[in-house]
Coordinates of C-alpha atoms in Angstrom, one line a residue:
X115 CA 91.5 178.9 107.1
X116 CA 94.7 177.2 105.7
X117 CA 95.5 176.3 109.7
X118 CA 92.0 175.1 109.8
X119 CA 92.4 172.4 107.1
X120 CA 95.7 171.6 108.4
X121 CA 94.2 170.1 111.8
X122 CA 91.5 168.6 109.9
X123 CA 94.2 166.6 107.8
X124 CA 96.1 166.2 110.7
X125 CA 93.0 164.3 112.6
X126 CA 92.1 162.1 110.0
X127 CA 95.5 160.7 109.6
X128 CA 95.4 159.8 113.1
X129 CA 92.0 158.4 113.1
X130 CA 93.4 155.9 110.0
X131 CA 96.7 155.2 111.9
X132 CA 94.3 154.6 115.2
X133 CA 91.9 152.4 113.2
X134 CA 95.4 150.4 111.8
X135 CA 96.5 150.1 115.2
X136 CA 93.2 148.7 116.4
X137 CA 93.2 146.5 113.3
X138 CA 96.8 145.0 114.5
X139 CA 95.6 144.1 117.9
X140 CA 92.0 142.4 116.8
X141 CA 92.7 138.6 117.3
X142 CA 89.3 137.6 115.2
X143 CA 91.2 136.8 112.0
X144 CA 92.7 134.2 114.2
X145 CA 90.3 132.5 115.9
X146 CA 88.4 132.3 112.6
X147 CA 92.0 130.6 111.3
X148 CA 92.4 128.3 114.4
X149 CA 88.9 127.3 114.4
X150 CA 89.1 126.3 110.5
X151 CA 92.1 124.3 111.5
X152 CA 90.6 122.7 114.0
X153 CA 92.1 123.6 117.3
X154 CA 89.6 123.5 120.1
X155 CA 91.1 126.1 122.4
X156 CA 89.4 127.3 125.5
X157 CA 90.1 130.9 125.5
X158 CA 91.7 132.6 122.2
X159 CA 91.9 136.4 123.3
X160 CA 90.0 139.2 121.5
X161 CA 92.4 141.6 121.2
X162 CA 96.1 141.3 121.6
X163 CA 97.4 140.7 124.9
X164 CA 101.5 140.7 126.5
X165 CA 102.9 138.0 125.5
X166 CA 105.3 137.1 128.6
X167 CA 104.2 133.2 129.1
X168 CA 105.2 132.9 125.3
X169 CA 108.5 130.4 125.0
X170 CA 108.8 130.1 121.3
X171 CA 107.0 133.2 119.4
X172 CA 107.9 136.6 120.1
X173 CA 107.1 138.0 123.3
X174 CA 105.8 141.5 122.7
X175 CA 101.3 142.1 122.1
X176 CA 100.1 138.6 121.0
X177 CA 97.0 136.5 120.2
X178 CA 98.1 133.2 121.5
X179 CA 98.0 132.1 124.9
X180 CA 100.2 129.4 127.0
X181 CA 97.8 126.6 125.7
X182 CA 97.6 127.7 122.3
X183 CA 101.9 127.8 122.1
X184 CA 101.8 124.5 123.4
X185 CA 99.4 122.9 121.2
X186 CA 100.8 124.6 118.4
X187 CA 103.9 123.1 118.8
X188 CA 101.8 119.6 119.1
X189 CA 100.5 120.5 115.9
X190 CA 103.8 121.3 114.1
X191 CA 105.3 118.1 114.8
X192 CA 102.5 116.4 113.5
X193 CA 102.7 118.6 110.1
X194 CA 106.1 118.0 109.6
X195 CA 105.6 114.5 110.1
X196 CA 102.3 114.3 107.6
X197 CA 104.0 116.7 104.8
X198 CA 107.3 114.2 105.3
X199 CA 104.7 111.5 104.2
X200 CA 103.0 113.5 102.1
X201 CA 106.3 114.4 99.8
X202 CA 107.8 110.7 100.2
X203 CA 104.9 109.1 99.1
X204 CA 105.3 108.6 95.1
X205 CA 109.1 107.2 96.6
X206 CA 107.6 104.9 98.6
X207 CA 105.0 103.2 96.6
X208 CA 107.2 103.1 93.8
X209 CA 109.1 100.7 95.3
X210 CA 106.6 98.9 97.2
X211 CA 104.5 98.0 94.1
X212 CA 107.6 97.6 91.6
X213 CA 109.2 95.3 94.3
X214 CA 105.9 92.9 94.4
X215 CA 105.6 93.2 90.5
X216 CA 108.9 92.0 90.0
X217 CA 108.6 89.3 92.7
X218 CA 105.0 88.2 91.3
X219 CA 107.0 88.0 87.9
X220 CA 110.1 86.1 88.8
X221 CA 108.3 83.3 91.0
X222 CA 105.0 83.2 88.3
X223 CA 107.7 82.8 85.5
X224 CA 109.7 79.6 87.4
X225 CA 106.2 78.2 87.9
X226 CA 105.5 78.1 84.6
X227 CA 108.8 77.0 83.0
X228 CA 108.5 74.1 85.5
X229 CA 104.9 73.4 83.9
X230 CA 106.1 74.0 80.2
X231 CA 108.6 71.7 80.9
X232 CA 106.4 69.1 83.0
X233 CA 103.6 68.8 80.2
X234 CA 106.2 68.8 77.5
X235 CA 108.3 65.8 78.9
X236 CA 105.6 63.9 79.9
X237 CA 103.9 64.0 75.9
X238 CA 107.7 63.2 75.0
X239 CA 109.1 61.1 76.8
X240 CA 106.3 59.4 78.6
X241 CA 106.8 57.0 81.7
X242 CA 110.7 57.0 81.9
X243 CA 110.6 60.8 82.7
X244 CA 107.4 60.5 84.8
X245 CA 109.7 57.5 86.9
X246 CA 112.5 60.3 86.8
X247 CA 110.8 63.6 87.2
X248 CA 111.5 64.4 91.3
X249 CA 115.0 64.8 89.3
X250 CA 113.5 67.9 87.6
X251 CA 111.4 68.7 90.4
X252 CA 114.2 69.2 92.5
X253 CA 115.9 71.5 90.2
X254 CA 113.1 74.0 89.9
X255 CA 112.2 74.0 93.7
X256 CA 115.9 74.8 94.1
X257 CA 115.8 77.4 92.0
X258 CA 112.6 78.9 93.5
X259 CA 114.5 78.3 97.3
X260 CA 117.6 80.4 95.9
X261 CA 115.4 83.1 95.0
X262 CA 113.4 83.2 97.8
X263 CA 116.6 83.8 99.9
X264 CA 117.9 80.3 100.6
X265 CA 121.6 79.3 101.3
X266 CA 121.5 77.7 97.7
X267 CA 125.3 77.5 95.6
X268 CA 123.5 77.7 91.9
X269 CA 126.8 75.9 90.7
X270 CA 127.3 73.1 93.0
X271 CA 123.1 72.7 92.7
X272 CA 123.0 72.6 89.0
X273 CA 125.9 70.0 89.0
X274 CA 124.2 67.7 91.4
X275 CA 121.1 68.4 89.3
X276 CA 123.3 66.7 86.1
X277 CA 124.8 63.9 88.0
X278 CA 121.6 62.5 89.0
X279 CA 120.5 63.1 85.9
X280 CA 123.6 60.9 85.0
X281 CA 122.7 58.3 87.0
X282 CA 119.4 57.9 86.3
X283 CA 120.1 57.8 82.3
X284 CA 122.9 55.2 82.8
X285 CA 121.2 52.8 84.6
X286 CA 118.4 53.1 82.0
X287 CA 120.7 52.6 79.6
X288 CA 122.7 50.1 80.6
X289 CA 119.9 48.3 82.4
X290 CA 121.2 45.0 81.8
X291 CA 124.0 45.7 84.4
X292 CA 123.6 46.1 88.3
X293 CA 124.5 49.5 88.8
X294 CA 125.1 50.0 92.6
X295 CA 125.0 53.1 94.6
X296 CA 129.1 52.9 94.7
X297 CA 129.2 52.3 91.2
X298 CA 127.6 55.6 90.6
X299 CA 129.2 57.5 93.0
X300 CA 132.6 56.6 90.7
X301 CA 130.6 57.4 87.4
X302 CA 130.1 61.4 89.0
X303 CA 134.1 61.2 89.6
X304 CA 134.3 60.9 85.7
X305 CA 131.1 63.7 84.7
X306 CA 133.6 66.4 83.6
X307 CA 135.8 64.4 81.6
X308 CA 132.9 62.1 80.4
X309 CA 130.9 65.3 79.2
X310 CA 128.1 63.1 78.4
X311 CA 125.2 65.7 77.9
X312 CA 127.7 67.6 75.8
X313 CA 128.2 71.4 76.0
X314 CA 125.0 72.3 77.2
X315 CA 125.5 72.0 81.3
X316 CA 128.3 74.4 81.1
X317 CA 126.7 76.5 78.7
X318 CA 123.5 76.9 80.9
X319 CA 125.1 76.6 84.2
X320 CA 126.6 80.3 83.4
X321 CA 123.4 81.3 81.8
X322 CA 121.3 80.2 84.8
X323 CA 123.2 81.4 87.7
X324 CA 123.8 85.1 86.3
X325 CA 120.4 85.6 85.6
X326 CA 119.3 84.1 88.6
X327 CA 122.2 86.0 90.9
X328 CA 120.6 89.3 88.9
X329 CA 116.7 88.5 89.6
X330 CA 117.6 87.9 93.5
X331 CA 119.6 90.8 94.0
X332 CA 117.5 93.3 92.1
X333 CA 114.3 92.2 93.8
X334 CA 116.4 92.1 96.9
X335 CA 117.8 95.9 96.0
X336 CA 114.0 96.8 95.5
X337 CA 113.1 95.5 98.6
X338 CA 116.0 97.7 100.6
X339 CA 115.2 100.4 99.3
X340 CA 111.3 99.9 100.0
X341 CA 112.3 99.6 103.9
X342 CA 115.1 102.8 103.9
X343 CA 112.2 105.0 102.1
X344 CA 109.6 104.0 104.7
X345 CA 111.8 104.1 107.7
X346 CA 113.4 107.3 106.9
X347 CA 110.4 109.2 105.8
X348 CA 109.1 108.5 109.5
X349 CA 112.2 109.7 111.5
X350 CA 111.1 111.7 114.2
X351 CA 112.0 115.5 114.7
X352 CA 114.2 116.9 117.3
X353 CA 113.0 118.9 120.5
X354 CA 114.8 122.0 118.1
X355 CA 113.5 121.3 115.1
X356 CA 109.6 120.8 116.3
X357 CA 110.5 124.3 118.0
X358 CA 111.9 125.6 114.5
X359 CA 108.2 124.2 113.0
X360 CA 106.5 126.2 115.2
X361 CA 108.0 129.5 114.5
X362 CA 107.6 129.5 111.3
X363 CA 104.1 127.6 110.7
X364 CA 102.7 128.7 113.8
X365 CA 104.1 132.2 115.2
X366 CA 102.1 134.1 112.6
X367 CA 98.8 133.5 114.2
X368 CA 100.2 134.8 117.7
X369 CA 101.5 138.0 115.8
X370 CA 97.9 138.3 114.6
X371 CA 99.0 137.2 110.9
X372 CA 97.5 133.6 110.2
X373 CA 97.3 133.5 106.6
X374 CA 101.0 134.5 106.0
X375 CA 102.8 132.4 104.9
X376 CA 106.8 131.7 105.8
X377 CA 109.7 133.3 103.5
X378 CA 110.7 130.6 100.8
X379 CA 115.1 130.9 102.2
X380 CA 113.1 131.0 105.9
X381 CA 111.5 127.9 105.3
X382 CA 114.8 126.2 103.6
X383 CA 117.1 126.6 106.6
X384 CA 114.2 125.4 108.8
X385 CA 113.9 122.1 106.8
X386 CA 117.7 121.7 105.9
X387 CA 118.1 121.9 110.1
X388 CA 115.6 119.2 110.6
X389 CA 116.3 117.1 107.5
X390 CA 120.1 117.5 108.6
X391 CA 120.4 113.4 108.6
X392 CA 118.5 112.7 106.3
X393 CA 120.6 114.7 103.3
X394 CA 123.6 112.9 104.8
X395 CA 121.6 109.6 103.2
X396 CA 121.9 111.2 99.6
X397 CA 125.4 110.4 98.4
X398 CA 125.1 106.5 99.2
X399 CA 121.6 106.3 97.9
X400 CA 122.3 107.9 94.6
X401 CA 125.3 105.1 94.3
X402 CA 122.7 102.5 95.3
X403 CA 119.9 103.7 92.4
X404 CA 123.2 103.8 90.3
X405 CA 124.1 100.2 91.0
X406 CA 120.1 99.6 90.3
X407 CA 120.0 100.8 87.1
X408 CA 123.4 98.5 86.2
X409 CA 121.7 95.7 87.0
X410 CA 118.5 96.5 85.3
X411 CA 120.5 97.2 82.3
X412 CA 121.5 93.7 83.1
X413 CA 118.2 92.3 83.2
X414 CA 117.4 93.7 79.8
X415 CA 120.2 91.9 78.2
X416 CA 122.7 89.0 79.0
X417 CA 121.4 88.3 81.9
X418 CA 117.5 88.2 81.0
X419 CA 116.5 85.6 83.3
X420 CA 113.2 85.6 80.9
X421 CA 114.8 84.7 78.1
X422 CA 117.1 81.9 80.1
X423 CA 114.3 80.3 81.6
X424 CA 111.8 80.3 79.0
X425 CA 114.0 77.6 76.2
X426 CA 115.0 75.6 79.3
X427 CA 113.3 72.6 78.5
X428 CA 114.5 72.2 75.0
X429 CA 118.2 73.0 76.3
X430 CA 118.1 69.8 78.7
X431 CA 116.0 68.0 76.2
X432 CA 119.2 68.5 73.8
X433 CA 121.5 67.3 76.7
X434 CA 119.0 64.5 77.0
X435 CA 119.9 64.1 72.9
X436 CA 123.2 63.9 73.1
X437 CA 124.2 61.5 75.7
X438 CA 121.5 58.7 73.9
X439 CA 123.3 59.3 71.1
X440 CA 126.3 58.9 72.4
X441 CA 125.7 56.2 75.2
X442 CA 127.9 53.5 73.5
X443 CA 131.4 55.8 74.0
X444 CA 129.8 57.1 77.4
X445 CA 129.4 53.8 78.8
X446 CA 132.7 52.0 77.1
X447 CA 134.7 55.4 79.4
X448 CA 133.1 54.2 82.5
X449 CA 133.5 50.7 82.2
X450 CA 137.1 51.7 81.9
X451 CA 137.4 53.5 84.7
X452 CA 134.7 52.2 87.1
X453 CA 135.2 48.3 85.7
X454 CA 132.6 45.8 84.5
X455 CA 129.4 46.1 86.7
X456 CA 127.8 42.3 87.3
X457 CA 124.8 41.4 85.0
X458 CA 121.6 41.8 85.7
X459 CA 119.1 39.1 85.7
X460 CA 117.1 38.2 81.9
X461 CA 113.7 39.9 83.4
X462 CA 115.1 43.3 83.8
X463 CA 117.4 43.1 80.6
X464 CA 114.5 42.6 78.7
X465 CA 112.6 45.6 79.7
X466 CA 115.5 47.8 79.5
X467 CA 115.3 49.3 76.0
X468 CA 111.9 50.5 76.4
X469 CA 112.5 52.4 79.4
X470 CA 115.3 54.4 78.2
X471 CA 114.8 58.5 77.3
X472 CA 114.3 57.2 73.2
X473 CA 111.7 59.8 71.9
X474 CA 112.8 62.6 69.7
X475 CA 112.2 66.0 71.5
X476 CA 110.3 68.4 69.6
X477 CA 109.1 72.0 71.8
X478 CA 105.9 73.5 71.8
X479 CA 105.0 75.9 68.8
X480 CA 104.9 79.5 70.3
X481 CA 100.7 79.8 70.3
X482 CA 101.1 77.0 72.7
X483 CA 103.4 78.3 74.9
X484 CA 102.1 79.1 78.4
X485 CA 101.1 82.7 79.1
X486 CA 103.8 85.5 80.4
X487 CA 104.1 85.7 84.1
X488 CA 102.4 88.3 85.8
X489 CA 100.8 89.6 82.6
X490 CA 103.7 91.4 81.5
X491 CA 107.7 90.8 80.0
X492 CA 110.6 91.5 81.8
X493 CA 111.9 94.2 79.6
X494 CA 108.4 96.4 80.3
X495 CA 109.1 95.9 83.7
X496 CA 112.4 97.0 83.2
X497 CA 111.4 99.9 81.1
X498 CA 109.4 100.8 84.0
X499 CA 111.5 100.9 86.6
X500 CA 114.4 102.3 84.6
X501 CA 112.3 105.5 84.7
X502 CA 111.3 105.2 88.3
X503 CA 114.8 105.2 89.8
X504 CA 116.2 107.7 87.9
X505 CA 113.7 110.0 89.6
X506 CA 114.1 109.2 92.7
X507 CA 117.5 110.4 92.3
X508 CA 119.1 112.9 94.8
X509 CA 115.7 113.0 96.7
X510 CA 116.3 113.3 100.0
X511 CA 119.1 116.5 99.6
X512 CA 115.9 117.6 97.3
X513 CA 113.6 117.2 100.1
X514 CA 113.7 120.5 102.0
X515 CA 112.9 122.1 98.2
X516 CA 110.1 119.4 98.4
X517 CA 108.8 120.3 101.5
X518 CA 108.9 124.4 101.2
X519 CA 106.2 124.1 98.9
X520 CA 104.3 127.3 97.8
X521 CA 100.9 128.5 99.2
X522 CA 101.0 125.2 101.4
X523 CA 104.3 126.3 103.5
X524 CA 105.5 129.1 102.2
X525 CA 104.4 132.5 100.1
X526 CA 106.0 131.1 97.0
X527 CA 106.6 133.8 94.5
X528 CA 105.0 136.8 97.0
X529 CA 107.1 140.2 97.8
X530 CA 109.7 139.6 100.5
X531 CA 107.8 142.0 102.1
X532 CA 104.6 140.3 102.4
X533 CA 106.0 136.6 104.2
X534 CA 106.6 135.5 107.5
X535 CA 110.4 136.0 108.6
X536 CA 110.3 134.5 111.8
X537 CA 109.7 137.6 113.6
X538 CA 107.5 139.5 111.7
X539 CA 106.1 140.1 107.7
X540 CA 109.6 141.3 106.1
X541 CA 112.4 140.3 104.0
X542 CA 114.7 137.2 105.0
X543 CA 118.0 137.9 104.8
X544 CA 120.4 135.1 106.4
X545 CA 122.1 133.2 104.0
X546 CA 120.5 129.4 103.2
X547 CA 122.5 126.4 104.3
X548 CA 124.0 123.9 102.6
X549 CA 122.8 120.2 102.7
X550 CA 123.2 117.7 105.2
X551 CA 124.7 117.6 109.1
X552 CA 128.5 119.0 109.2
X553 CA 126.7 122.3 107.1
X554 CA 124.6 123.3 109.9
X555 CA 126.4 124.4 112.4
X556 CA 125.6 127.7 112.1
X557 CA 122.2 127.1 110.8
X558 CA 120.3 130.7 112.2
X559 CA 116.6 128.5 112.8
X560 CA 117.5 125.3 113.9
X561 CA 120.2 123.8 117.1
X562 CA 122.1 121.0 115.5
X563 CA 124.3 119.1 117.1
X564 CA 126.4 118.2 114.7
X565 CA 129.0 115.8 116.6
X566 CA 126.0 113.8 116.7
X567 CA 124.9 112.2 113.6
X568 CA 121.4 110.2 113.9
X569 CA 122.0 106.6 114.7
X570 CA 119.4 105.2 112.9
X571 CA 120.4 107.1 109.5
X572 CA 123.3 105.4 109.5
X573 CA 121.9 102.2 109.8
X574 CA 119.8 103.3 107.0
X575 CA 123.2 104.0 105.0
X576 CA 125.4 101.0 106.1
X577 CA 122.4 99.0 104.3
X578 CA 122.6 100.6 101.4
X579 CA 126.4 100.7 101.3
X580 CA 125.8 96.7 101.6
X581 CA 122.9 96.8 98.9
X582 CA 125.2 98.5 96.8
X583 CA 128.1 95.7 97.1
X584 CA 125.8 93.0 96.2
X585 CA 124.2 95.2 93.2
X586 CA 128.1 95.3 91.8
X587 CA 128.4 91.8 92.4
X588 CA 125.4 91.0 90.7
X589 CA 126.1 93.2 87.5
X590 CA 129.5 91.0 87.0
X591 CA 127.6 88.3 87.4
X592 CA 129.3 87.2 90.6
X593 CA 127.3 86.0 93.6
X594 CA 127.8 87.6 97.5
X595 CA 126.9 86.4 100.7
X596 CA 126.5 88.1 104.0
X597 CA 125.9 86.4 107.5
X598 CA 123.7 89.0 108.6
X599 CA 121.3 90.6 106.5
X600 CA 118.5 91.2 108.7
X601 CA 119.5 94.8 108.1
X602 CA 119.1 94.8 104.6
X603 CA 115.5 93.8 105.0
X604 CA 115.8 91.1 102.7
X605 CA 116.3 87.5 102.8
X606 CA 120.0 85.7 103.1
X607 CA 121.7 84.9 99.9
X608 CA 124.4 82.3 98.5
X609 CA 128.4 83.6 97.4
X610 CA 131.6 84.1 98.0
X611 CA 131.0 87.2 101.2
X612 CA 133.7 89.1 99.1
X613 CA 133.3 92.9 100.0
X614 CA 134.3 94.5 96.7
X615 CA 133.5 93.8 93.3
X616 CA 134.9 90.1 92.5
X617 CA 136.3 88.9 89.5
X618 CA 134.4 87.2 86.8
X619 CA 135.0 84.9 84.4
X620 CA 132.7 85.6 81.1
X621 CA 132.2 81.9 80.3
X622 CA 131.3 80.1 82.9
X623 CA 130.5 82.4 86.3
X624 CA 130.2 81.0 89.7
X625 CA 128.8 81.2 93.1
X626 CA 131.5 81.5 95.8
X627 CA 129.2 79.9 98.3
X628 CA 129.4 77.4 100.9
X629 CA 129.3 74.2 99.1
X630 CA 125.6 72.2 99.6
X631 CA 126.2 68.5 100.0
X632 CA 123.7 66.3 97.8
X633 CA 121.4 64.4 99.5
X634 CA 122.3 61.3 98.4
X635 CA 124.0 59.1 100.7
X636 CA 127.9 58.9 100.8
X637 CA 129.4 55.1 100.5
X638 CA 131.0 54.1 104.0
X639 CA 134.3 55.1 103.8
X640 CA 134.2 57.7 100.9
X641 CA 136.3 60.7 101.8
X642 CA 137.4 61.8 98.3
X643 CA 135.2 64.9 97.6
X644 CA 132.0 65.0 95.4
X645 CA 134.1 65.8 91.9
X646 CA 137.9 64.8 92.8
X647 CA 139.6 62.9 89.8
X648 CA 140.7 59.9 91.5
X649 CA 144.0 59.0 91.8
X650 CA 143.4 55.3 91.1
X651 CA 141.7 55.4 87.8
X652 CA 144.3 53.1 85.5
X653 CA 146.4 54.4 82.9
X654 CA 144.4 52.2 80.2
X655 CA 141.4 55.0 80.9
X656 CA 143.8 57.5 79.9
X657 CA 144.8 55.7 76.5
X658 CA 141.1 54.7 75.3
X659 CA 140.2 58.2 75.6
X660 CA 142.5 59.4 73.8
X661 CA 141.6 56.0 71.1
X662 CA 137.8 57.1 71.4
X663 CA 138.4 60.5 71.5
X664 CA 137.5 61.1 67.8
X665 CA 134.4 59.1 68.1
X666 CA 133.6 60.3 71.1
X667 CA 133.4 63.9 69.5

């Protein structure tokens, strides 16, 4: 009796391992998997068949024929390259949408001062700034072509923007005289010494031109790092690494298997192989977000171009002030160094006094003021993307973490027992690499060659190296020019092209650039440059100044 039962038990644990082993080699669970995918294969076998033809999974029983391998690995390339887009994408539209809010801001905010200022000179000062204002025009369509990206040198524009505005006052002034084009090309000799507006051109020239250098190069920063997000995040895979994604997202079907799901350490040395190139972008693109946030911090304070831009028209009104109120000292200086101009006729000496800049400036109360560009302030923005960057720090050595996400890639949290180790449902046991190119060379999943670093990465990273250069710049308020930018993905800019971070001077900074000739027409035979004190001025100048100079104060 006792052998009897022993048979029975005997049999029926055969018949279970029998129905187990028939289990293993049924292929419905994936043709039920391949057609909820979406795969449109000809033949998928019924039961397991040998798996000789296979060039990727293993070789022994399998569910997957020639044409399914292939189009698997069709099919991995284009997951890789969708769960790439899918994981970048916060990245990338943060910086496409801050980079147009902040544009939309800067160039709505010049518009707008340039109004303010339009409507609050012409109630002011009526028809002697409306016969003067391409002066003023000029200035702000300056401004706008330096931050667009122009070849503009904000110091040598906002001092031809004060001679003319010389000029134009001294003739009104002194409209009694015949003040010829030479004659005021030797009056703009004398501008510095003269100071006739005061202190407010030097004061605002270093106000203007750091806030402006910051604007550009920020929205400039934004803008690089818009096109290394987007071009990266779209950087093909590797004939190994495609083969690497097929293994691991793939192979489970053929092994009968298709909702396992790959070991989590499996899954990291897969993506750290293929991502190899891009990690090696991490160290110079967390020094460009750090060079970012300088200048945002920037932004938010000294160099709020905001908070420059907005009192503008009251700070040249005051300059206006002060050389009417002066006019008498200013005009005794040049006639001393320039000489006696000839007369003018009775007609236009009687018209003179009413022509002059004579009204008392007074600003618009605040309810009047025009509304804030783009809807918004400058510090919110900055709040904003404060927060933004930060995050984006260290992403792309973050992004094989990113991309082994649970239940989509990998079996998350389940047993080592119950995920897909590249050759069957087990434990993973080789050791997970280390970040970025020269660490892979013994990567167990993926062929790297790593005496070849991608050539397009380092594009990638010599623009943010340069991005970086003009973000230091920028935070010492110090302007930086290079030839070529076209790599940068952003628009030429005005400085000195120094490499490293330049000196600055607190109280007055400067743009390096190329110096931009006025368009005013030289005198024949002028060859003394724009500001050069001139060697001929007599030694009587010298004396009255120093006879006027407590008046002159």
């Amino acid at each position: 009796m006792l052998r009897l039962e022993t048979i029975i038990c005997t049999f029926s644990v055969l018949s279970v391992a029998a129905r187990a082993d028939f289990k293993a080699r049924n292929c419905s669970e994936v043709r039920e998997a391949c057609v909820t995918k979406g795969f449109g294969f000809a033949h998928v076998p019924l039961q397991e068949i040998p798996g000789e033809h296979l060039r990727v999974c293993p070789q022994g029983n399998t569910c997957c024929t020639q044409e399914m391998e292939d189009k698997f690995g069709q099919q991995s390339k284009e997951d890789f390259d969708n769960l790439i887009g899918e994981t970048s994408h916060e990245l990338r539209s943060t910086f496409v949408s801050r980079h147009q809010r902040f544009d939309e801001f800067f160039l709505e905010l010049l518009e707008n001062t340039e109004r303010s200022l339009n409507e609050m000179f012409v109630r002011t000062y009526g028809k002697p700034y409306m016969q003067n204002s391409e002066v003023f025009e000029n200035l702000f369509a300056e401004l706008k072509r330096y931050y667009t990206g122009g070849n503009v040198n904000l110091e040598e524009m906002l001092n031809d923007f004060w001679s003319r505005l010389l000029e134009r006052m001294f003739t009104l002034l002194n409209s009694q005289y015949i003040i010829t084009e030479d004659y005021l090309e030797c009056i703009s000799k004398y501008t510095d010494q003269l100071k006739p507006f005061g202190d407010v051109p030097r004061k605002l020239k270093a106000q203007v031109t750091r806030a402006f250098i910051a604007a550009r190069t920020f929205v400039q920063g934004l803008s690089v790092g818009r096109e290394v997000a987007m071009r990266v995040s779209k950087v093909s895979s590797t004939p190994a690494c495609t083969r690497a994604l097929t293994k691991m997202l793939y192979c489970p079907f053929c092994q009968g298997m298709p909702a396992v799901k790959a070991c989590k350490n499996y899954c990291l040395n897969v993506m750290k192989g293929c991502l190899a190139n891009q990690a090696d972008l991490d160290p110079e693109w967390n020094l460009y977000i750090d060079a970012m946030l300088l200048v945002a911090q920037r932004l938010e304070g000294p160099f709020n171009i905001e908070s420059v831009m907005e009192p503008i028209d009251v700070k040249i009104s005051e300059a206006i002030m002060n050389m009417q109120d002066n006019s008498a000292q200013v005009s005794y200086r040049v006639f001393q160094g320039c000489g006696q101009p000839k007369p003018a006729g009775m007609t236009r000496s009687a018209r003179g006094v009413s022509d002059v800049f004579n009204a008392r400036f007074r600003p618009y109360s605040p309810e009047e003021r025009p509304t804030t560009a783009a809807g918004t302030s400058l510090d919110r923005l900055v709040v904003d993307i404060k927060e933004k960057l930060k995050l984006s720090k260290k992403f792309w050595s973050n992004l094989p973490e990113a991309m082994c996400v649970e239940d989509k890639v990998t079996a998350g949290n389940a047993s080592d027992e119950e995920c897909w180790n590249g050759h069957t449902k087990g434990s993973y046991f080789p050791e997970v690499q280390k970040d970025g190119l020269t660490n892979q060379l013994n990567n167990p999943e993926v062929g790297v060659d790593i005496t070849r670093p991608d050539t397009f990465i380092r594009q990638q990273i010599m623009a943010l190296r340069v991005m970086t250069n003009k973000l230091k710049n920028a935070y010492n308020g110090n302007d930086i020019y290079f030839q070529d930018s076209s790599d940068e993905g952003s628009g030429s800019g005005s400085g000195s092209g120094c490499t490293e971070v330049c000196p600055t001077d607190m109280d007055g900074a400067t743009t390096e650039a190329p110096v931009v000739r006025a368009d005013r027409s030289e005198p024949v035979g002028a060859s003394a440059p724009l500001h050069a004190p001139s060697v001929a001025l007599p030694t009587m100048l010298a004396l009255s100044a120093l006879a006027l100079h407590r008046q002159w104060r």
